[in-house]
XYZ file of C-alpha atoms in Angstrom:
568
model
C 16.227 -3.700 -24.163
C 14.809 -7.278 -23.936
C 11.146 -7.175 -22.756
C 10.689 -9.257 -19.483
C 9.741 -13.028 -19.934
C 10.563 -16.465 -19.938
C 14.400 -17.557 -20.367
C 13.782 -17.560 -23.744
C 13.028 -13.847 -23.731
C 9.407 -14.588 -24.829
C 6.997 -12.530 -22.677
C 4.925 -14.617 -20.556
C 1.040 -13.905 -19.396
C 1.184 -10.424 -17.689
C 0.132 -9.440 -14.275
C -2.811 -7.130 -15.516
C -4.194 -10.364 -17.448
C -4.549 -11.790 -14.284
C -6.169 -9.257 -12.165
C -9.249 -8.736 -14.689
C -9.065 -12.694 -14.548
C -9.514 -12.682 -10.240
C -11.458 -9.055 -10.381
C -13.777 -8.729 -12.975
C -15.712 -11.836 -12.401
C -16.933 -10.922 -9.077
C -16.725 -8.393 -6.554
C -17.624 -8.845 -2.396
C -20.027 -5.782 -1.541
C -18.155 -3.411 0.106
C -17.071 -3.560 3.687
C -17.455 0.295 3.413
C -21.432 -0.134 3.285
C -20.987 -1.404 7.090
C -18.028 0.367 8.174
C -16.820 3.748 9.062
C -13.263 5.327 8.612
C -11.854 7.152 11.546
C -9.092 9.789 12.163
C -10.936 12.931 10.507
C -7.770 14.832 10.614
C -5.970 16.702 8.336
C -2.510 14.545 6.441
C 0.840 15.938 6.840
C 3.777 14.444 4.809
C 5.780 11.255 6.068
C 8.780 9.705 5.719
C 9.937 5.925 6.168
C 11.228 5.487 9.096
C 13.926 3.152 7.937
C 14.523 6.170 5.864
C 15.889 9.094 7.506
C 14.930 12.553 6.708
C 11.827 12.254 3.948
C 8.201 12.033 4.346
C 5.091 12.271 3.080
C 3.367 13.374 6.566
C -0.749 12.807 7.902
C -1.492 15.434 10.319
C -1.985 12.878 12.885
C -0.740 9.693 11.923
C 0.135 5.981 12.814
C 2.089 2.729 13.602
C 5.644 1.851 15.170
C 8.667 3.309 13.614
C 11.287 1.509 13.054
C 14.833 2.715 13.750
C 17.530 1.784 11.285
C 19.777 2.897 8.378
C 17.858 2.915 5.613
C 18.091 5.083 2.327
C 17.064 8.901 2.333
C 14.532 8.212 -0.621
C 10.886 7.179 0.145
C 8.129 8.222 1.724
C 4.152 9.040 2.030
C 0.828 10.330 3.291
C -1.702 9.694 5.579
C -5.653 10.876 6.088
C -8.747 8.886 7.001
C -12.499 9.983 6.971
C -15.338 8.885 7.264
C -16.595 7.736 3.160
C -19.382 7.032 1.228
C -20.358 3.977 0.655
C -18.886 2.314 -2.165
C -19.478 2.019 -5.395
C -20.328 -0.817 -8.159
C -18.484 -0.645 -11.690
C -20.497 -0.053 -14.784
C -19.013 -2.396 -17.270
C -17.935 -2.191 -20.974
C -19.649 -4.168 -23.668
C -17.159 -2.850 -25.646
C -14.512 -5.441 -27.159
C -11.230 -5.633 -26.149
C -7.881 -5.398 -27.578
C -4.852 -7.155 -26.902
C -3.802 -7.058 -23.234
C -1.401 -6.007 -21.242
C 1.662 -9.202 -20.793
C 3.975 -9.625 -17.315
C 5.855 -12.079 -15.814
C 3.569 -13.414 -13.335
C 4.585 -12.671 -9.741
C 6.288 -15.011 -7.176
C 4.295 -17.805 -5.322
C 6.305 -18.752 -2.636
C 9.858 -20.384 -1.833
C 11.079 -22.471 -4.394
C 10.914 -25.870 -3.986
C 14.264 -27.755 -2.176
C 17.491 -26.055 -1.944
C 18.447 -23.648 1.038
C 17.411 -20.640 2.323
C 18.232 -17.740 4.450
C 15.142 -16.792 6.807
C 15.349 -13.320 8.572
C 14.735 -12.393 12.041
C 15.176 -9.133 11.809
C 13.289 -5.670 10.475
C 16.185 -5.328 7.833
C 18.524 -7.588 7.356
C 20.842 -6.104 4.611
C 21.391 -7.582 1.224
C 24.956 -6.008 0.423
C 27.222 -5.541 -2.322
C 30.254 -7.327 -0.795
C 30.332 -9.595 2.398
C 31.037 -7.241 4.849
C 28.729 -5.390 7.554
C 29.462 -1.695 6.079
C 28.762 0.411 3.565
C 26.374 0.722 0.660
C 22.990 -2.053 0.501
C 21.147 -3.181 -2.574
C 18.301 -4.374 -0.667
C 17.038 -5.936 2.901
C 14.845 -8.886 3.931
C 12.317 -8.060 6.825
C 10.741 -10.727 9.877
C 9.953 -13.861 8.264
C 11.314 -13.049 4.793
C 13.320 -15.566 3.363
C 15.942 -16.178 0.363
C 17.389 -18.469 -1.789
C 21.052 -18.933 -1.462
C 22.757 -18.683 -4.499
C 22.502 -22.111 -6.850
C 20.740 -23.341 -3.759
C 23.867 -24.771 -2.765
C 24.462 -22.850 1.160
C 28.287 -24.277 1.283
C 29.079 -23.323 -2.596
C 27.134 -19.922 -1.813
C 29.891 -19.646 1.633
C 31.286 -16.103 1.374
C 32.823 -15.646 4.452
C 32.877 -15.534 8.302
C 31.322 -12.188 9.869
C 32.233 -10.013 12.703
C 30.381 -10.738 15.554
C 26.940 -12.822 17.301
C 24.848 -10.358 14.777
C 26.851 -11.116 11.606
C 28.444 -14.899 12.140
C 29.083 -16.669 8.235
C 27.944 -14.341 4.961
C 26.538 -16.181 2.249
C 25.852 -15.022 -1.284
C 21.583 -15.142 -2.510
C 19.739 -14.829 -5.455
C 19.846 -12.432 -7.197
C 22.538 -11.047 -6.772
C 24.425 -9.575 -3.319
C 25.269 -11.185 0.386
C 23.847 -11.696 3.408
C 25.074 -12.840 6.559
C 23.501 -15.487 9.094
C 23.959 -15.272 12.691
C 21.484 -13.922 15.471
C 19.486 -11.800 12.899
C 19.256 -14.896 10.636
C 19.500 -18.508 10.261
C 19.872 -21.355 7.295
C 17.461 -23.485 9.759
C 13.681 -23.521 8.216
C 12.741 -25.524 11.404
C 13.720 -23.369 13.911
C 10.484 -22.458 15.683
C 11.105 -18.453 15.837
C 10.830 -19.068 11.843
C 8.027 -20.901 11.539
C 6.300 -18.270 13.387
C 7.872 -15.593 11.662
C 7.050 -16.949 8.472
C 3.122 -17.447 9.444
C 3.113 -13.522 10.395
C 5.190 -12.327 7.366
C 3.785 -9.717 5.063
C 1.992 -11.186 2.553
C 3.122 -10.122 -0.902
C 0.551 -10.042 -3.715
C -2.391 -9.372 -1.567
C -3.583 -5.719 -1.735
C -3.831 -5.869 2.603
C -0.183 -7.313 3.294
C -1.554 -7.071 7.098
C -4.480 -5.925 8.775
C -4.293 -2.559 9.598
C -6.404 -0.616 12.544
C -6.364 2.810 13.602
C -4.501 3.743 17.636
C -6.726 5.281 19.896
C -3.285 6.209 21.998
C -2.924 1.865 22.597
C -0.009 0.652 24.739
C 2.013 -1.686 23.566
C 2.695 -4.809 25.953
C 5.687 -7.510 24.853
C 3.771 -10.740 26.811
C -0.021 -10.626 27.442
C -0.455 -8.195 30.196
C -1.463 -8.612 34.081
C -4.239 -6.723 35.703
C -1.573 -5.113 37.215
C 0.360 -4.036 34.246
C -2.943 -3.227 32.365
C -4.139 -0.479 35.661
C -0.650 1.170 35.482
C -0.022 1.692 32.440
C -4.056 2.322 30.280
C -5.585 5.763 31.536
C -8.889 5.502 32.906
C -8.665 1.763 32.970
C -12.102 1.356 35.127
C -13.393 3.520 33.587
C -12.927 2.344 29.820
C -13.415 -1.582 31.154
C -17.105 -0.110 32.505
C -17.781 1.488 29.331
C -16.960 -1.614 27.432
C -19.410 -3.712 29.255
C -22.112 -0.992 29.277
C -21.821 -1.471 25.435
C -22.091 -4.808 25.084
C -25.029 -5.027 27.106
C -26.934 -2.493 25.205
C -25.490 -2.605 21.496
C -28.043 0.057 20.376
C -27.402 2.444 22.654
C -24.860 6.099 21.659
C -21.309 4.851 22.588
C -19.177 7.238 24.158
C -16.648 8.537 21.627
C -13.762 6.100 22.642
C -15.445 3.475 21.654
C -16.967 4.445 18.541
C -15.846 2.235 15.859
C -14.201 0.074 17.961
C -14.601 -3.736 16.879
C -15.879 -5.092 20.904
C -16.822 -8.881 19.350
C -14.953 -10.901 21.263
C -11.160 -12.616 19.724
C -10.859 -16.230 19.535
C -9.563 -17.715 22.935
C -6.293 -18.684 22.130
C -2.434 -17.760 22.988
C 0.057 -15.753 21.027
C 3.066 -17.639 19.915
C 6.018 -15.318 22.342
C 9.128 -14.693 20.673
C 12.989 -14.339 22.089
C 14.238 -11.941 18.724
C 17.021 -9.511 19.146
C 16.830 -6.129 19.600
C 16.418 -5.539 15.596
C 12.965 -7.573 15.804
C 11.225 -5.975 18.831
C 8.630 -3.522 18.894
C 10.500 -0.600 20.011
C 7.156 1.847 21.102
C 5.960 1.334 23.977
C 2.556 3.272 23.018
C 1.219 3.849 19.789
C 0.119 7.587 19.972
C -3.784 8.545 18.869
C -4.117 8.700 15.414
C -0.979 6.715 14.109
C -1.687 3.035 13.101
C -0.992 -0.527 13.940
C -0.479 -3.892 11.093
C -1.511 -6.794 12.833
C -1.801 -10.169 11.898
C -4.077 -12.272 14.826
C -6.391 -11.590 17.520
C -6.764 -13.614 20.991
C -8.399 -13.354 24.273
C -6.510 -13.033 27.562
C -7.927 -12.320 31.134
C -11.362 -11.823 29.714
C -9.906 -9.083 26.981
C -9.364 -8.999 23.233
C -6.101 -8.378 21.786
C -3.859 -7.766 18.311
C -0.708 -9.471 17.781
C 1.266 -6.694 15.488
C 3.044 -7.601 12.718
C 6.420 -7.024 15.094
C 5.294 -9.229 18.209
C 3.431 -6.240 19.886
C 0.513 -7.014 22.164
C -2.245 -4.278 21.572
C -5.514 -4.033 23.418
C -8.334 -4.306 20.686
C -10.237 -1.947 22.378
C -8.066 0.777 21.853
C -7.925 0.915 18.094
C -10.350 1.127 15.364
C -9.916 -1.534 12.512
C -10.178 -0.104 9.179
C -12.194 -1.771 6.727
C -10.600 -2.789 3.185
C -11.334 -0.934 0.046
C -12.304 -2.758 -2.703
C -11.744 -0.347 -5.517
C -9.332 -0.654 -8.358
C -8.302 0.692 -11.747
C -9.462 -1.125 -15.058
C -6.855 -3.351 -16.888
C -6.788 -1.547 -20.323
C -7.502 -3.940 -23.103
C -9.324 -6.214 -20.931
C -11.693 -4.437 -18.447
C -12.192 -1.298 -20.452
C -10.233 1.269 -22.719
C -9.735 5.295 -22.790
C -10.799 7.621 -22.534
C -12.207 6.229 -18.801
C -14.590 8.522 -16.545
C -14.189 7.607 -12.889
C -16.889 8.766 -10.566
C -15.229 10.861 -7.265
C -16.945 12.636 -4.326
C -20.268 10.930 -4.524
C -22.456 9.073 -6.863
C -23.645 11.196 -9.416
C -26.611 11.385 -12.579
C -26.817 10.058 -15.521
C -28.299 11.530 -18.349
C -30.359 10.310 -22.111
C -31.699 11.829 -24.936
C -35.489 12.840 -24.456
C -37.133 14.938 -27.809
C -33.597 16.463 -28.110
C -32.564 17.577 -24.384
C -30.922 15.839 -22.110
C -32.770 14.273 -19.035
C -31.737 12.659 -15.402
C -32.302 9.359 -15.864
C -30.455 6.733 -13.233
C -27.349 6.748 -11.266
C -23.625 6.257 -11.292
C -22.304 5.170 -8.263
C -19.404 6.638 -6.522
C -15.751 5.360 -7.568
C -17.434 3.546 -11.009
C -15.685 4.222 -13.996
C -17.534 4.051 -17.347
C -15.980 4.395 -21.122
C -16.629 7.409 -22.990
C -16.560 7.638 -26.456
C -14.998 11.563 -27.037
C -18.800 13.245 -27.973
C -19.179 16.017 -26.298
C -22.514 18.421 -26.183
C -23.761 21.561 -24.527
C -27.029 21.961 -22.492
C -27.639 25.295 -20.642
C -23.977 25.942 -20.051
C -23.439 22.319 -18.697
C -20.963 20.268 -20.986
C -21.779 16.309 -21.265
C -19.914 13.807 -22.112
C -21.321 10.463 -24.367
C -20.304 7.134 -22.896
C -20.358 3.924 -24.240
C -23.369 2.853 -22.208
C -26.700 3.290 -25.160
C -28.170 6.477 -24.673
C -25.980 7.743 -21.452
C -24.077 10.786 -21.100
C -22.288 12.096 -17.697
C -22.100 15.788 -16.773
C -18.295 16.790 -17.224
C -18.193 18.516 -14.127
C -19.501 15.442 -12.333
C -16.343 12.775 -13.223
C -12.593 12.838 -13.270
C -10.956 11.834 -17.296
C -8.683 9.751 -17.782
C -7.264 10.195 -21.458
C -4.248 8.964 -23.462
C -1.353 11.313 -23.299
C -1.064 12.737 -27.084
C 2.596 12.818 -27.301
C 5.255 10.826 -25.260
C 7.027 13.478 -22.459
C 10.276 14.047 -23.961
C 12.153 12.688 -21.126
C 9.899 9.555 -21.485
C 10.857 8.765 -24.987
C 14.974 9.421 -24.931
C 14.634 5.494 -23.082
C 13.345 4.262 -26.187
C 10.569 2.102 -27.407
C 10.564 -0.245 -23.924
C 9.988 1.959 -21.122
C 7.774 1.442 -18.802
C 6.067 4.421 -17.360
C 2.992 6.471 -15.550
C 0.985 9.221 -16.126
C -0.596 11.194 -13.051
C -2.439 14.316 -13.366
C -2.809 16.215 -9.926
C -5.541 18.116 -10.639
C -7.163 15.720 -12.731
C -6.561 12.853 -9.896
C -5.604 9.967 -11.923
C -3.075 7.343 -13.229
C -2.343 6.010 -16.176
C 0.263 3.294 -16.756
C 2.441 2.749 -20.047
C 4.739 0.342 -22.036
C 5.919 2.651 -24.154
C 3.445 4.552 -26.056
C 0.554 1.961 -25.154
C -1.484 2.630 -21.712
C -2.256 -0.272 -20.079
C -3.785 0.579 -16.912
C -5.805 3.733 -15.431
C -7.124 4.485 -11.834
C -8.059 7.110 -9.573
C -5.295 8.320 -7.414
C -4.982 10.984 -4.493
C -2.527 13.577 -4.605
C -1.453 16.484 -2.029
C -3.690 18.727 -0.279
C -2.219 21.156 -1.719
C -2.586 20.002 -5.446
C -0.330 22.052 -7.855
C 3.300 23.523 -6.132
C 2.883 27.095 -6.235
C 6.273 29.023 -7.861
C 9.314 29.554 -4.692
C 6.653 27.748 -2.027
C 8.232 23.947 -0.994
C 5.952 21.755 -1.970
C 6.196 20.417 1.960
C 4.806 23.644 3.247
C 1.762 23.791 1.004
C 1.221 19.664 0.915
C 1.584 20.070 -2.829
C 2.431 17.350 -4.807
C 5.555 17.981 -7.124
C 5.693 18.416 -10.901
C 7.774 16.678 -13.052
C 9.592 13.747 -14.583
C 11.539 11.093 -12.099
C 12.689 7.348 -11.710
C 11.260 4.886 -8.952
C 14.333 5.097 -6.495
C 13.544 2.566 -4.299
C 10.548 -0.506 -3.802
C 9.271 -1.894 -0.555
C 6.503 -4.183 -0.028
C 5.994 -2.044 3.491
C 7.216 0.428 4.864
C 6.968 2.374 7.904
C 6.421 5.979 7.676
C 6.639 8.633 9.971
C 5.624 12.225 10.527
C 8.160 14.883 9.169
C 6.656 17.322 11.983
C 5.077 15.258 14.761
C 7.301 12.644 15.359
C 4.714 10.711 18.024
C 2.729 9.940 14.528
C 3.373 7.088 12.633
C 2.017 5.220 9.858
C 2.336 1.751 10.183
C 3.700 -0.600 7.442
C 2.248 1.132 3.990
C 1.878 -1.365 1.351
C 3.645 -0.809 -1.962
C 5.730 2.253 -1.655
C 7.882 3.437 -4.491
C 9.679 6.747 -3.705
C 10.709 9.143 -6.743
C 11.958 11.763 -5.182
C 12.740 13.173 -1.688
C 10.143 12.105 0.510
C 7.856 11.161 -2.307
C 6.246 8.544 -3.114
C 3.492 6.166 -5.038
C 2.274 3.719 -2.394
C -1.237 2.392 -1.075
C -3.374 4.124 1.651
C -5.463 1.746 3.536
C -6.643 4.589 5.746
C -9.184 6.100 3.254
C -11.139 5.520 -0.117
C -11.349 8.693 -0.958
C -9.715 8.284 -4.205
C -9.647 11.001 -6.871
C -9.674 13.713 -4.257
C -6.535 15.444 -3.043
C -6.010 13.789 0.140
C -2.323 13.222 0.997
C 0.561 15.223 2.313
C 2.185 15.410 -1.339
C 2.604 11.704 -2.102
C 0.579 9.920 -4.466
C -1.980 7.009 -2.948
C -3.330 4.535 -4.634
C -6.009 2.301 -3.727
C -4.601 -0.928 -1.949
C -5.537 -3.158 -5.325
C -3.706 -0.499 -7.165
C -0.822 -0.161 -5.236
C 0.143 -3.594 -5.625
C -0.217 -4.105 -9.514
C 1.187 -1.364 -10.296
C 4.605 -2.406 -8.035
C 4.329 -5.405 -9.451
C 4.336 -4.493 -12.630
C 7.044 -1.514 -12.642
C 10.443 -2.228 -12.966
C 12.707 -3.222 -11.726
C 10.852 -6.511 -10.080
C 11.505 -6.791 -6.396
C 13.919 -9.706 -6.426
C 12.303 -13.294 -4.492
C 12.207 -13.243 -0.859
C 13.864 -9.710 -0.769
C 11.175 -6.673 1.213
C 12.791 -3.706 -0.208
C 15.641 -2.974 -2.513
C 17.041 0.249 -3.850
C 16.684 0.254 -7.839
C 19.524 2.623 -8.351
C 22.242 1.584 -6.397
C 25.953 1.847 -7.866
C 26.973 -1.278 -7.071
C 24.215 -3.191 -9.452
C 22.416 -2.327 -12.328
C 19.681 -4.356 -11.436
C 17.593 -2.581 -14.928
C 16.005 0.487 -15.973
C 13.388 1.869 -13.419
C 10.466 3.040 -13.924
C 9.710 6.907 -15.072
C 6.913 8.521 -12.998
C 5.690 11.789 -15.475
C 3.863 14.187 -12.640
C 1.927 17.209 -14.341
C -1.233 19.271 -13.931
């Protein structure tokens, strides 16, 4: 198999290059050192909702669901507390060896030629031009791609079957899409533009903002008084609250409003929409405990509001923003090398030599990662472990390990010397990524509740995560997931979700940073940062323009997936 690079076939400058490049140099303090996370409930498993029937579910959970055909293969998990603040890395002086190389990500459109821009949640990228059947992949509102050659007349497939589906068209990659009411060849029409300004944005860990629901309605214009009274519970009531806050910041807020954001939006309008029924928001509340994307605030009648990521019109002071975790994995060969010890829980000691005994001296912060060198010694039944820091040792029992695998999984190496592949222990709570036999990246992760499956239990009833050797099924820069048991909860557009099997999934959790703890319904989360190099990086690459894609389908081969080894 040829590696992934130029047209050529020479590998060009990787993506993990890049993100010690942008993350290593710097780092913003944590919004966690001001912030609180909400929702201290317990996850349940979830499914996509363009997904029927999987699910990786958060007891209580978030967002609008979206109803549509979608594959029965992804899915993922949902909990939020309240965590400690976050920690600062301890760096390597180490050096480094030879990085990790990628194809570097798309930038944008490319320059001239034509495009197809959705207006819809999913508009289908099929295998032949007709409105039926089997889909490689799907664009999403204000997606957008190339026609294929660039040439929209040469790229003419065929005429369509009604005001939804009006002229198919053939686009890059590979496959066909139709224009029509969900979709149009017309960059300057002004439901675009918009659409493209509130698009997800792929390659940033936070494709949207994302808050928490504190049971918010869900308006489609900015709301009268009138609308407001009938259809908010205790509208008075919360409006008097509200005030009584603002005028006395310091004072206990009553639990509604406790970590709501009350600073005032900028006074402006939201751009309104006409989309068709496939673009709408289609809740008309967003139940406590699910979540909202948004993508702009505004003022109107005196009140702050979200714009969703769909057009919804949210009252700000009925959700809780979350703030954005900063933590990510270390970019083997460039930030650091195994075997890794990532700090989970809280921060912890550090330890040095004193007249042959091992003393406290100094801290390690929570979610830090330091190199180890493999020493090991005993002190009063306590195992330590020697890091690459002079003179610093960590209890064992104090950090999570992440080590190189000692032998390939068998089912690993039968794809030969190029596969691409990761590592996660369950109990151990981490990640490690592979080209072939060399890691490349490690992390923290956060499996099921439940941890191991236990023998004739389904892993859904314990919240286990399962065991085992699989393929990335599908890739979606968001997705939509909702509960497997409580249907009212809903987790709203999860960034970077790769399902493997059923209703599981890798995929970023934006609701907690409580990475390296077992927090999920059975899915795997990653950290935000995480989630998105490591889709980036696993194969196959999520075609231009496209928002999801199925990496199996029998109608394309579009390259051999990613293998996803889960063990103890």
């Amino acid at each position: 198999m040829k590696r992934r690079g130029d047209a050529n076939g020479a590998p060009s400058p990787r993506v993990f290059r890049r993100f010690a490049a942008e993350n290593c140099t710097a780092r913003r303090e944590s919004r966690y050192r001001r912030a609180r996370m909400s929702s201290r409930r317990p996850s349940a498993l979830l499914a996509l909702a363009l997904v029927p029937s999987l699910g990786c579910d958060p007891g209580r959970a978030e967002g609008m669901a979206n109803a549509a055909e979608i594959p029965a293969e992804a899915t993922a998990t949902a909990t939020a507390e309240q965590p400690p603040p976050k920690a600062t890395t301890v760096a390597s002086t180490q050096p480094a060896p030879e990085a990790v190389r990628w194809p570097a990500r798309p930038t944008g459109l490319p320059k001239g030629g034509d495009h197809i821009y959705s207006k819809s949640r999913h508009l289908w990228v099929r295998p032949q031009p007709q409105d039926s059947g089997s889909w490689l992949g799907y664009l999403s509102l204000g997606d957008a791609v190339r026609v294929a050659g660039g040439d929209a007349e040469e790229a003419f497939a065929g005429m369509g079957s009604g005001r939804y589906c009006e002229r198919w068209y053939a686009v890059e990659p590979v496959g066909f899409v139709c224009t029509g009411e969900l979709a149009t060849l017309d960059a300057d029409d002004p439901t675009v533009v918009e659409l493209r300004r509130r698009a997800a944005k792929r390659g940033a860990p936070f494709p949207y903002r994302y808050a928490e629901s504190l049971h918010a309605p869900v308006y489609l214009e900015p709301p009268s008084e009138q609308a407001m009274r009938g259809k908010e519970f205790a509208f008075d009531d919360h409006l008097a609250a509200i005030e009584a806050a603002r005028r006395d910041p310091e004072a206990e807020r009553p639990k509604q409003l406790v970590g709501v954001d009350l600073s005032p939006a900028p006074p402006k309008a939201p751009a309104l929409l006409e989309l068709p029924p496939h673009g709408r928001p289609n809740q008309a509340i967003i139940h406590m405990g699910s979540t909202l994307a948004y993508v702009d605030r505004f003022q109107h009648a005196g009140r702050s509001f979200l714009l969703t990521w769909d057009g919804g019109i949210v009252p700000q002071d009925r959700t809780r923003p979350y703030p954005e975790s900063d933590f990510h994995g270390v970019v083997l060969g460039v930030e650091g090398r195994l075997p890794l010890a990532f700090v989970r829980g809280a921060d912890i000691a550090m330890w040095r030599l004193h007249e042959g005994r091992l003393v406290e001296d100094g801290k390690l912060a929570r979610l830090a990662h330091v190199e180890l060198t493999g020493v090991s010694r005993e002190q009063d039944g306590t195992t330590y472990l020697e890091t690459r820091q002079p003179d610093r040792w960590v209890a064992e029992g104090d950090v999570t390990v992440a080590r190189a695998v000692e032998a390939l999984p068998e089912s690993v190496s039968r794809q030969g010397a190029e596969v691409t592949w990761v590592d996660v222990s369950i109990v151990g709570g981490t990640l490690v990524a592979y080209e072939g036999d060399r890691p490349v990246y490690a992390t923290m992760i956060s499996p099921g509740r439940g941890g191991l499956p236990q023998r004739g239990v389904p892993t859904l009833d314990t919240a286990s995560t399962p065991t085992g050797t699989y393929s990335v099924l599908g890739k979606f820069v968001t997705a939509t997931m909702q509960s497997s048991s409580v249907a009212t909860l809903v987790h709203a557009e999860v960034q970077y979700t790769m399902n493997f099997s059923g209703p599981y999934a890798l995929h970023g959790a934006y609701w907690h940073d409580r990475f390296g703890e077992k927090m999920s319904g059975g899915c795997v989360n990653l950290a935000p940062i995480d989630a998105e190099r490591i889709f980036e990086w696993a194969e196959p690459r999520l075609p231009d323009g496209w928002h999801g894609m199925r990496t199996l389908p029998k109608s394309h081969d579009f390259g051999r997936p990613t293998m996803v080894h889960l063990h103890r």
